[in-house]
Amino acid sequence: MHHVHVNCYIHAPVERVFDFITDNDRFFVGEGIKSVTMLREGQGERHGLGAVRRIKSALTFEEEITVFDRPRRQEYVIRKCTVPMKHDYGRLDFIPRGEGTEIDWNTWFEINLPLIGGPATRNAAEKLKAAFVTLLIQAKERLEG
């Protein structure tokens, strides 16, 4: 299982950061994202527990929100992907720090392809980390701007 970790500080209150980042329509925009579609709304909140979203980028993922603990944590699991993948889970922690919010994003996965699964997983991890960084930088610019 490969672990990808990204950490970012945004100078904005935790509630505002949580609302922005957990909103698929506002967060998943920009370079590399072709589209995001809600396949099922969450329980109580559109993007909350039980929500299922399809994210089209270089690959297409279907993710289910498995933990929605406002404004502290969101967890998700990739249920479908255009490549054979085992995904333990992804977790975003939102930690108040002074007048802002620290975001700690972790995910654990592996690509299950004979012979090339290891190199494919490492390559995907590098691209995924770069995508996470880009999304968080965009969020930071919009929330601090």
Tab-separated table of C-alpha atoms in Angstrom:
chain	number	residue	atom	x	y	z
A	1	MET	CA	0.000	0.000	0.000
A	2	HIS	CA	1.395	3.394	-0.969
A	3	HIS	CA	0.826	6.464	1.230
A	4	VAL	CA	0.444	9.992	-0.139
A	5	HIS	CA	0.544	12.897	2.325
A	6	VAL	CA	0.056	16.632	1.742
A	7	ASN	CA	-0.132	19.381	4.357
A	8	CYS	CA	-1.213	22.981	3.820
A	9	TYR	CA	-2.010	26.032	5.960
A	10	ILE	CA	-4.808	28.378	4.895
A	11	HIS	CA	-5.287	31.688	6.675
A	12	ALA	CA	-9.073	31.320	7.084
A	13	PRO	CA	-11.357	29.945	9.821
A	14	VAL	CA	-11.725	26.171	9.969
A	15	GLU	CA	-15.486	26.245	9.254
A	16	ARG	CA	-14.952	28.263	6.065
A	17	VAL	CA	-12.083	26.032	4.896
A	18	PHE	CA	-14.039	22.849	5.650
A	19	ASP	CA	-17.119	24.134	3.785
A	20	PHE	CA	-15.050	25.081	0.738
A	21	ILE	CA	-12.929	21.947	0.482
A	22	THR	CA	-15.762	19.493	1.101
A	23	ASP	CA	-17.912	21.192	-1.567
A	24	ASN	CA	-17.180	19.243	-4.761
A	25	ASP	CA	-18.476	22.028	-7.005
A	26	ARG	CA	-16.087	24.636	-5.581
A	27	PHE	CA	-13.008	22.552	-4.701
A	28	PHE	CA	-12.564	20.235	-7.699
A	29	VAL	CA	-12.002	22.878	-10.373
A	30	GLY	CA	-9.016	23.899	-12.416
A	31	GLU	CA	-6.100	22.253	-14.119
A	32	GLY	CA	-6.410	18.508	-14.521
A	33	ILE	CA	-10.072	18.263	-13.484
A	34	LYS	CA	-12.427	17.603	-16.397
A	35	SER	CA	-15.635	17.253	-14.386
A	36	VAL	CA	-17.170	16.322	-11.049
A	37	THR	CA	-20.626	14.773	-10.890
A	38	MET	CA	-22.661	13.982	-7.789
A	39	LEU	CA	-24.008	10.463	-8.221
A	40	ARG	CA	-25.685	10.424	-4.803
A	41	GLU	CA	-26.171	13.204	-2.287
A	42	GLY	CA	-25.089	12.734	1.297
A	43	GLN	CA	-27.253	12.197	4.351
A	44	GLY	CA	-28.255	15.559	5.761
A	45	GLU	CA	-25.789	17.498	3.602
A	46	ARG	CA	-25.300	17.338	-0.155
A	47	HIS	CA	-21.558	16.590	0.098
A	48	GLY	CA	-21.811	14.776	3.448
A	49	LEU	CA	-21.826	11.202	4.713
A	50	GLY	CA	-22.790	8.706	2.017
A	51	ALA	CA	-22.346	11.116	-0.900
A	52	VAL	CA	-20.893	9.547	-4.027
A	53	ARG	CA	-19.036	11.670	-6.577
A	54	ARG	CA	-17.423	10.907	-9.917
A	55	ILE	CA	-14.227	12.847	-10.610
A	56	LYS	CA	-12.913	12.824	-14.166
A	57	SER	CA	-9.282	13.765	-14.638
A	58	ALA	CA	-6.515	11.679	-16.225
A	59	LEU	CA	-8.433	8.795	-14.610
A	60	THR	CA	-12.061	8.572	-13.545
A	61	PHE	CA	-12.801	7.827	-9.888
A	62	GLU	CA	-16.030	7.187	-8.019
A	63	GLU	CA	-15.598	8.119	-4.366
A	64	GLU	CA	-17.936	7.629	-1.437
A	65	ILE	CA	-17.775	9.890	1.616
A	66	THR	CA	-17.470	7.536	4.595
A	67	VAL	CA	-16.820	10.054	7.404
A	68	PHE	CA	-18.153	13.617	7.527
A	69	ASP	CA	-17.309	15.162	10.898
A	70	ARG	CA	-17.919	18.894	10.484
A	71	PRO	CA	-15.545	20.814	10.682
A	72	ARG	CA	-12.807	18.349	11.660
A	73	ARG	CA	-12.605	15.460	9.202
A	74	GLN	CA	-13.751	14.021	5.911
A	75	GLU	CA	-12.886	10.490	4.780
A	76	TYR	CA	-13.623	8.801	1.478
A	77	VAL	CA	-13.076	5.518	-0.333
A	78	ILE	CA	-12.580	5.073	-4.059
A	79	ARG	CA	-15.221	2.514	-5.058
A	80	LYS	CA	-14.483	2.482	-8.810
A	81	CYS	CA	-11.586	3.591	-10.959
A	82	THR	CA	-10.633	3.303	-14.618
A	83	VAL	CA	-7.598	1.249	-13.516
A	84	PRO	CA	-7.728	-1.703	-11.093
A	85	MET	CA	-7.014	-0.117	-7.724
A	86	LYS	CA	-7.176	-1.044	-4.071
A	87	HIS	CA	-7.882	2.043	-1.990
A	88	ASP	CA	-7.872	1.769	1.798
A	89	TYR	CA	-9.195	5.290	2.310
A	90	GLY	CA	-8.459	8.977	2.024
A	91	ARG	CA	-8.649	11.367	4.962
A	92	LEU	CA	-8.645	15.143	5.238
A	93	ASP	CA	-8.131	16.556	8.722
A	94	PHE	CA	-8.944	20.236	9.351
A	95	ILE	CA	-6.999	21.558	12.357
A	96	PRO	CA	-7.492	25.087	13.728
A	97	ARG	CA	-4.094	26.848	13.948
A	98	GLY	CA	-4.186	30.432	15.228
A	99	GLU	CA	-6.377	32.427	12.856
A	100	GLY	CA	-6.217	29.764	10.165
A	101	THR	CA	-6.569	26.107	9.351
A	102	GLU	CA	-4.055	23.348	8.739
A	103	ILE	CA	-5.208	20.712	6.284
A	104	ASP	CA	-3.622	17.295	6.529
A	105	TRP	CA	-4.515	15.079	3.538
A	106	ASN	CA	-3.595	11.380	3.495
A	107	THR	CA	-4.521	8.515	1.204
A	108	TRP	CA	-3.423	4.880	0.905
A	109	PHE	CA	-3.746	2.923	-2.343
A	110	GLU	CA	-2.135	0.572	-4.819
A	111	ILE	CA	-2.716	-0.179	-8.471
A	112	ASN	CA	-3.295	-3.869	-9.085
A	113	LEU	CA	-1.716	-4.655	-12.439
A	114	PRO	CA	0.471	-7.733	-12.997
A	115	LEU	CA	4.190	-6.950	-13.291
A	116	ILE	CA	3.767	-3.165	-13.503
A	117	GLY	CA	1.597	-2.555	-10.428
A	118	GLY	CA	4.487	-1.295	-8.267
A	119	PRO	CA	5.885	1.212	-10.773
A	120	ALA	CA	2.346	2.248	-11.793
A	121	THR	CA	1.462	2.874	-8.132
A	122	ARG	CA	4.586	4.992	-7.563
A	123	ASN	CA	3.930	6.995	-10.733
A	124	ALA	CA	0.274	7.521	-9.783
A	125	ALA	CA	1.320	8.576	-6.264
A	126	GLU	CA	3.578	11.316	-7.649
A	127	LYS	CA	0.804	12.600	-9.907
A	128	LEU	CA	-1.789	12.362	-7.159
A	129	LYS	CA	0.404	14.302	-4.742
A	130	ALA	CA	0.937	17.019	-7.362
A	131	ALA	CA	-2.823	17.170	-7.970
A	132	PHE	CA	-3.531	17.445	-4.210
A	133	VAL	CA	-0.981	20.276	-3.923
A	134	THR	CA	-2.521	22.102	-6.898
A	135	LEU	CA	-6.048	21.797	-5.506
A	136	LEU	CA	-4.954	23.047	-2.078
A	137	ILE	CA	-2.987	25.977	-3.537
A	138	GLN	CA	-6.049	26.976	-5.572
A	139	ALA	CA	-8.223	26.718	-2.446
A	140	LYS	CA	-5.706	28.774	-0.479
A	141	GLU	CA	-5.696	31.515	-3.132
A	142	ARG	CA	-9.482	31.657	-3.255
A	143	LEU	CA	-9.993	31.558	0.519
A	144	GLU	CA	-7.257	34.054	1.361
A	145	GLY	CA	-7.841	36.348	-1.627
